[in-house]
C-alpha positions as CSV (number, residue, x, y, z in Angstrom):
1,G,-55.0,-0.4,17.4
2,A,-51.8,-2.0,15.0
3,L,-54.4,-3.7,12.6
4,P,-57.6,-1.3,12.2
5,G,-60.4,-3.1,11.3
6,V,-59.1,-6.1,11.7
7,P,-61.3,-8.9,14.7
8,L,-59.2,-9.9,17.4
9,V,-60.2,-13.2,17.6
10,P,-59.2,-15.0,14.4
11,P,-55.6,-16.8,14.3
12,I,-52.7,-14.2,13.7
13,A,-51.7,-15.7,11.2
14,P,-53.2,-13.8,8.2
15,G,-51.6,-10.4,9.4
16,R,-48.3,-11.3,10.3
17,P,-45.3,-9.8,7.8
18,P,-43.8,-12.5,6.0
19,P,-41.1,-14.8,7.7
20,V,-38.0,-13.0,7.7
21,G,-35.5,-16.4,7.5
22,A,-34.3,-18.7,10.2
23,L,-31.3,-20.9,11.2
24,S,-30.6,-24.4,12.9
25,A,-28.7,-24.6,15.9
26,A,-26.1,-26.0,13.6
27,A,-25.2,-23.5,11.6
28,T,-22.2,-20.8,11.2
29,V,-21.7,-17.6,13.0
30,A,-20.9,-16.4,8.6
31,D,-24.0,-18.1,8.3
32,A,-25.9,-15.8,10.4
33,R,-23.7,-13.1,9.4
34,L,-24.9,-13.4,5.7
35,L,-28.8,-13.9,6.3
36,M,-28.5,-10.3,8.0
37,A,-27.0,-8.7,5.2
38,E,-28.8,-10.5,2.8
39,R,-32.6,-9.5,4.6
40,T,-30.7,-6.1,6.2
41,I,-31.7,-7.0,9.2
42,R,-30.3,-7.3,13.2
43,H,-31.8,-10.3,14.1
44,V,-32.3,-13.9,13.0
45,P,-34.0,-16.6,15.1
46,V,-32.4,-20.1,15.7
47,R,-34.6,-23.2,15.7
48,R,-34.6,-27.0,16.4
49,D,-36.6,-29.8,14.9
50,G,-39.0,-26.6,14.2
51,V,-38.5,-25.0,18.1
52,L,-37.5,-21.6,18.6
53,L,-34.6,-21.3,20.3
54,G,-33.8,-17.6,20.7
55,V,-32.7,-14.9,18.7
56,V,-29.1,-14.0,17.7
57,T,-28.4,-10.4,17.5
58,E,-25.6,-8.8,15.3
59,R,-24.3,-7.1,17.9
60,A,-24.1,-10.0,19.9
61,L,-22.4,-10.8,17.0
62,F,-19.6,-8.0,17.3
63,V,-19.1,-8.4,21.0
64,M,-18.9,-12.6,20.8
65,Q,-15.6,-12.3,18.3
66,R,-13.9,-9.4,20.9
67,Q,-15.0,-11.1,23.3
68,T,-13.0,-14.6,22.1
69,L,-10.2,-12.7,21.2
70,R,-9.9,-10.7,24.4
71,G,-10.5,-13.8,26.3
72,I,-7.8,-16.0,24.0
73,G,-5.3,-13.2,25.6
74,E,-6.3,-12.9,29.3
75,A,-6.0,-16.3,29.5
76,I,-2.8,-17.0,28.3
77,A,-1.2,-13.5,30.4
78,A,-3.7,-15.5,33.2
79,A,-1.4,-18.6,33.0
80,R,0.7,-19.8,36.0
81,A,0.5,-23.3,34.3
82,D,2.0,-25.1,31.0
83,A,-1.6,-26.9,31.0
84,A,-3.3,-23.3,30.8
85,L,-0.8,-22.4,27.7
86,A,-1.3,-25.1,26.3
87,R,-5.9,-24.5,26.7
88,A,-5.1,-21.4,25.1
89,A,-2.7,-22.2,22.4
90,E,-5.5,-24.7,21.4
91,D,-7.9,-22.0,21.4
92,I,-5.7,-20.4,19.6
93,R,-5.5,-23.2,16.9
94,A,-9.9,-23.3,17.1
95,W,-10.7,-19.6,16.8
96,S,-8.0,-19.3,13.6
97,S,-9.6,-22.1,11.5
98,A,-13.2,-20.8,12.5
99,L,-12.1,-17.6,11.1
100,V,-11.0,-19.4,7.9
101,A,-14.0,-21.2,7.7
102,Q,-15.9,-17.8,8.1
103,G,-13.2,-16.8,5.1
104,V,-11.8,-14.0,6.8
105,A,-9.0,-12.8,4.7
106,A,-5.8,-14.8,5.1
107,A,-3.7,-12.0,6.0
108,F,-5.7,-10.7,8.7
109,V,-5.6,-14.7,9.8
110,T,-1.7,-15.1,9.8
111,R,-1.2,-12.2,11.4
112,L,-3.8,-12.9,13.8
113,I,-1.7,-16.4,14.7
114,S,1.4,-14.5,14.7
115,R,0.2,-11.9,17.0
116,L,-1.9,-14.8,19.2
117,N,1.4,-17.2,19.1
118,D,3.8,-14.4,19.8
119,Q,1.6,-13.3,23.4
120,L,2.0,-17.2,24.1
121,T,5.3,-17.5,23.4
122,Q,6.2,-14.1,25.6
123,R,3.9,-15.7,28.4
124,A,5.9,-19.1,28.2
125,I,9.5,-16.9,28.1
126,G,8.4,-14.9,31.5
127,L,7.1,-18.6,33.3
128,R,10.7,-20.3,32.7
129,A,12.6,-16.7,33.3
130,A,11.5,-17.2,37.1
131,E,12.2,-20.4,37.2
132,H,15.8,-19.9,35.9
133,G,15.8,-16.8,37.7
134,I,17.1,-15.7,34.5
135,A,17.2,-11.9,33.4
136,M,16.7,-10.5,30.0
137,Q,18.8,-7.6,30.1
138,G,21.1,-7.2,26.9
139,A,19.3,-10.4,25.3
140,C,16.9,-10.9,23.0
141,W,14.2,-14.1,21.9
142,I,13.8,-13.8,18.2
143,A,11.3,-15.4,15.7
144,L,12.7,-16.8,12.4
145,G,10.7,-18.1,9.3
146,S,7.5,-17.7,9.1
147,E,6.8,-16.7,12.4
148,G,9.1,-14.1,11.8
149,R,7.1,-13.0,8.8
150,E,4.4,-13.1,11.1
151,E,2.5,-15.6,7.9
152,Q,2.0,-18.3,10.9
153,T,-0.2,-21.3,9.7
154,I,-2.5,-22.9,11.6
155,A,-0.3,-26.2,11.2
156,T,3.3,-24.3,12.1
157,D,6.5,-25.5,14.2
158,Q,9.0,-23.6,15.8
159,D,11.8,-21.4,14.4
160,N,13.7,-19.1,17.3
161,G,17.0,-18.3,19.2
162,L,18.4,-16.3,21.8
163,V,20.9,-13.4,21.3
164,L,22.8,-12.8,24.2
165,P,25.4,-9.9,25.1
166,D,28.8,-9.9,24.5
167,G,30.9,-10.8,26.7
168,V,29.1,-12.9,29.0
169,D,30.8,-16.1,29.7
170,A,30.5,-19.4,29.0
171,A,28.5,-20.3,32.3
172,A,25.6,-17.5,31.5
173,R,25.6,-18.7,28.4
174,E,24.6,-22.7,29.2
175,R,22.2,-21.3,32.1
176,M,20.3,-18.8,28.8
177,R,21.1,-22.2,26.7
178,A,19.3,-24.6,29.8
179,F,16.6,-21.7,29.9
180,A,15.5,-20.9,26.0
181,D,15.5,-25.2,26.2
182,S,12.6,-25.7,28.3
183,V,11.3,-22.8,26.3
184,N,11.4,-24.5,23.9
185,A,9.8,-28.1,25.4
186,T,7.5,-25.2,27.1
187,L,6.0,-25.0,23.2
188,D,6.8,-28.1,22.2
189,A,3.9,-29.4,24.7
190,C,1.6,-26.2,23.3
191,G,1.4,-27.8,20.0
192,Y,4.3,-26.2,18.4
193,P,6.5,-28.9,17.2
194,L,10.4,-28.6,17.9
195,C,11.7,-27.7,14.3
196,S,13.6,-31.3,12.6
197,G,16.1,-28.7,11.5
198,G,16.9,-28.3,15.6
199,I,16.5,-24.9,14.9
200,M,15.3,-23.1,18.4
201,A,16.8,-21.2,20.7
202,G,17.8,-24.3,23.1
203,N,20.7,-25.3,20.6
204,P,24.2,-24.2,20.7
205,R,24.8,-23.3,17.8
206,W,21.4,-20.3,17.9
207,C,22.4,-19.3,21.6
208,L,24.9,-16.8,20.5
209,P,26.1,-13.0,21.8
210,A,25.4,-10.8,19.3
211,G,29.2,-10.7,18.2
212,E,28.9,-13.9,16.9
213,W,25.5,-13.9,15.2
214,R,27.1,-10.6,13.6
215,A,30.1,-13.1,12.4
216,L,27.1,-16.1,11.6
217,F,25.5,-13.3,9.0
218,D,28.8,-11.7,7.3
219,G,30.0,-15.5,7.0
220,W,27.0,-16.6,5.0
221,I,26.5,-13.6,2.9
222,E,30.5,-14.0,2.0
223,R,30.1,-17.4,1.2
224,G,26.9,-17.5,-0.2
225,D,27.4,-21.4,-0.3
226,P,24.1,-23.7,0.0
227,E,24.2,-23.4,3.8
228,G,24.4,-20.1,3.9
229,L,21.2,-19.4,0.9
230,L,19.6,-22.3,3.3
231,A,20.0,-19.8,5.9
232,A,18.9,-17.1,4.6
233,S,15.5,-18.8,3.6
234,I,15.1,-18.8,7.3
235,F,17.6,-16.6,9.5
236,F,17.5,-13.7,7.6
237,D,13.6,-12.9,8.4
238,F,13.9,-12.5,11.9
239,R,12.9,-10.5,14.6
240,A,12.6,-9.2,18.5
241,L,10.1,-10.6,20.3
242,A,11.1,-10.5,24.2
243,G,14.1,-9.4,25.8
244,D,16.1,-6.5,24.3
245,G,15.4,-5.6,21.0
246,A,18.6,-3.1,20.8
247,P,20.9,-5.0,19.6
248,V,18.3,-6.8,16.9
249,A,17.8,-3.7,15.5
250,A,21.1,-2.8,15.6
251,L,21.5,-6.4,13.8
252,R,19.1,-6.1,10.9
253,A,20.6,-2.8,10.5
254,H,24.4,-4.6,10.2
255,V,23.2,-7.4,8.1
256,T,20.8,-5.4,5.8
257,A,23.7,-2.8,4.1
258,R,25.8,-5.9,4.7
259,A,23.6,-8.0,1.5
260,A,23.3,-4.5,-0.4
261,A,26.8,-4.1,-0.4
262,N,27.6,-7.7,-2.2
263,P,26.3,-8.2,-6.1
264,R,27.5,-11.8,-5.7
265,F,25.2,-12.9,-2.9
266,L,21.9,-11.2,-4.0
267,K,23.1,-12.9,-8.2
268,Q,23.3,-16.4,-5.8
269,M,19.7,-15.7,-3.7
270,S,18.1,-14.8,-7.3
271,D,19.6,-17.5,-8.5
272,N,17.8,-20.1,-5.0
273,A,14.9,-18.1,-5.7
274,R,14.2,-19.8,-9.0
275,R,14.6,-22.9,-7.7
276,N,11.6,-23.8,-6.7
277,A,9.0,-22.4,-9.3
278,P,5.8,-22.0,-9.8
279,P,4.2,-25.5,-11.5
280,A,5.0,-25.6,-15.5
281,A,1.7,-27.0,-16.5
282,W,-0.5,-24.0,-14.7
283,T,1.6,-21.1,-16.2
284,G,1.7,-22.6,-20.2
285,R,-0.9,-24.8,-20.4
286,L,-5.3,-24.8,-20.3
287,I,-6.3,-25.7,-17.1
288,D,-8.5,-28.2,-19.0
289,T,-5.2,-30.4,-19.8
290,L,-3.8,-30.5,-16.0
291,F,-6.1,-33.7,-14.7
292,A,-5.3,-35.6,-17.7
293,H,-1.7,-35.3,-17.2
294,G,-2.3,-36.4,-13.5
295,E,-0.9,-32.9,-12.1
296,A,-4.5,-32.2,-9.8
297,E,-2.2,-31.8,-6.8
298,V,0.1,-28.7,-6.5
299,D,2.2,-28.2,-2.9
300,L,1.0,-24.7,-2.3
301,K,4.1,-24.4,0.2
302,L,7.0,-24.7,-1.8
303,H,5.4,-23.9,-5.3
304,G,3.3,-21.8,-4.2
305,T,4.0,-19.2,-1.7
306,V,7.9,-19.8,-1.1
307,P,9.1,-17.8,-4.5
308,F,7.3,-14.6,-3.5
309,V,8.7,-15.2,-0.2
310,D,12.0,-15.7,-1.4
311,G,11.8,-13.0,-4.0
312,A,10.5,-10.1,-1.9
313,R,13.6,-11.4,0.4
314,L,16.0,-10.8,-1.7
315,L,14.3,-7.6,-2.8
316,A,14.0,-6.0,0.4
317,L,17.7,-7.0,0.9
318,A,18.7,-5.4,-1.7
319,H,17.4,-2.3,-1.5
320,R,18.0,-2.4,2.2
321,V,13.9,-2.6,3.7
322,P,13.6,-3.5,6.9
323,A,10.8,-5.3,6.8
324,T,10.4,-9.4,7.1
325,G,6.9,-9.4,6.0
326,T,6.0,-10.9,2.8
327,A,3.0,-8.6,1.7
328,D,5.6,-5.4,3.7
329,R,8.2,-6.0,1.7
330,L,6.1,-6.0,-1.4
331,R,4.4,-2.4,-0.5
332,A,7.7,-0.9,1.2
333,L,8.9,-1.9,-2.4
334,A,7.1,0.4,-4.1
335,Q,6.7,3.0,-2.0
336,A,10.5,3.6,-2.4
337,G,9.7,3.0,-5.8
338,A,12.3,-0.1,-6.5
339,R,8.8,-2.0,-8.3
340,R,6.0,-0.2,-10.3
341,D,2.8,-0.5,-7.5
342,A,0.8,-2.4,-10.2
343,E,4.0,-4.9,-10.0
344,A,3.9,-4.3,-6.5
345,H,-0.1,-5.1,-5.3
346,A,-0.8,-8.1,-8.2
347,W,2.4,-10.0,-6.1
348,S,0.8,-9.1,-3.4
349,D,-2.6,-10.3,-4.0
350,A,-1.0,-13.4,-5.7
351,F,0.8,-14.7,-2.4
352,E,-1.9,-13.3,-0.5
353,F,-4.3,-16.2,-2.1
354,L,-2.3,-18.7,-2.2
355,Q,-1.9,-18.0,1.9
356,S,-6.4,-18.5,1.8
357,L,-5.7,-21.9,0.0
358,R,-3.0,-23.5,2.5
359,L,-5.3,-22.1,5.5
360,R,-8.5,-24.1,4.0
361,V,-6.3,-26.9,3.1
362,Q,-5.1,-27.0,6.5
363,H,-8.6,-26.0,8.3
364,R,-10.0,-29.4,6.3
365,R,-7.2,-31.9,6.9
366,P,-7.3,-33.3,10.5
367,A,-4.4,-32.9,12.9
368,G,-1.5,-34.8,12.8
369,V,-2.0,-36.0,9.0
370,E,1.0,-35.9,6.3
371,G,-0.1,-32.8,3.7
372,A,-0.8,-29.5,5.4
373,N,0.0,-27.7,2.2
374,L,-1.0,-30.0,-0.8
375,L,-4.5,-29.1,-2.2
376,D,-6.2,-31.0,-5.1
377,T,-7.5,-28.9,-7.1
378,R,-9.9,-30.9,-8.2
379,T,-11.8,-29.5,-5.6
380,L,-11.9,-26.3,-6.1
381,S,-14.6,-24.8,-8.0
382,D,-13.8,-23.0,-11.6
383,L,-13.6,-19.6,-10.7
384,D,-10.3,-20.5,-7.7
385,R,-9.0,-22.7,-10.6
386,R,-8.1,-19.8,-13.2
387,I,-7.1,-17.6,-10.2
388,L,-4.8,-19.9,-8.7
389,K,-3.2,-20.5,-12.4
390,E,-3.0,-16.1,-12.5
391,A,-1.3,-16.0,-9.1
392,F,1.5,-19.0,-10.8
393,R,1.7,-16.8,-13.0
394,Q,2.4,-14.0,-10.9
395,A,4.7,-16.1,-9.2
396,R,6.7,-16.8,-12.8
397,L,6.9,-13.4,-13.7
398,L,8.3,-12.0,-10.4
399,Q,11.0,-14.8,-11.4
400,Q,11.5,-13.7,-14.3
401,R,12.3,-10.1,-12.7
402,L,14.8,-11.7,-10.5
403,A,16.0,-13.5,-13.9
404,V,16.6,-9.9,-15.3
405,D,17.8,-8.1,-13.0
406,Y,20.5,-10.2,-11.3
407,P,21.5,-11.9,-14.9
């Protein structure tokens, strides 16, 4: 028998192996994964008030994650009405928030959010195009800003434009603008707020033929005035999202070449990129003294990720790197020999850590509450505070490098 020499009458308790561990019904998927890793097991019992509810398996967790992502994608593809798109958008936010809670890497989460938002936007474009009788031949919907960089976080608004074919007449342009405006309204209804600055494809200023887009970029590069530098922080990260990508690829090649050939503009971009510096206290003072000086709260976007985003954009343009994502730009610069590997990797790691903190703040903050990027550093562990200080130090080093390269 299984227990030789042991009578079958007594209770089984004395002969059973020690318990492998169980989880309460309130435990998370992350808790189950951790327990499986700690105990080197593949099955975990789940209990409520001491009563066994069932068993979670390692395979079930893996399948559940894949099915959830596939389910969101399938729901987007099958959507025939705005209500279905809105439900899918809510699922994207809920699933992204769950990944943050499980400690998934920020680079994966932001890329996932962006890719799913891409699918949803493409579906909204398809639905509205059919209603308006619009064909996208020769036209292309472009993503701008964080969407263009594929760095969208949980809290994100719209930044987009529409590239029309050259030679389009006034009536056709207005039809395309009205169509774009309806797409913007659909995305707003799905929880992606309208851009407060009006940088959307439904705005006539950003619904233009390819030639007019080239002229706009040329003007921004040649003038290098505050308007052009502000535009650079949003528009220079464009990428094709739906429609004919050929004119957008040509526009990217044109813009990159013009910017790289204009040292004055690069110098102006460098000056602008150094304005949003990391908090001085975090780069030059001991952490223990910060809170006594009222500097516990920091803006993780303005003084954290923005210096890396702006610096990577400038260096990418200067070295003719076509990538739009911040980490992708830094990797490409290292591969091209424009930056040392160790330097580029340190900047990329610091950027990703700051992104992870932004996601954690947004995960914990209720929807609609101001300050989606404000972190009270008193809530961090001592280790995270020290890593944060190093991340800010890397931002300072990047800005110092820009000052040397573009004096």
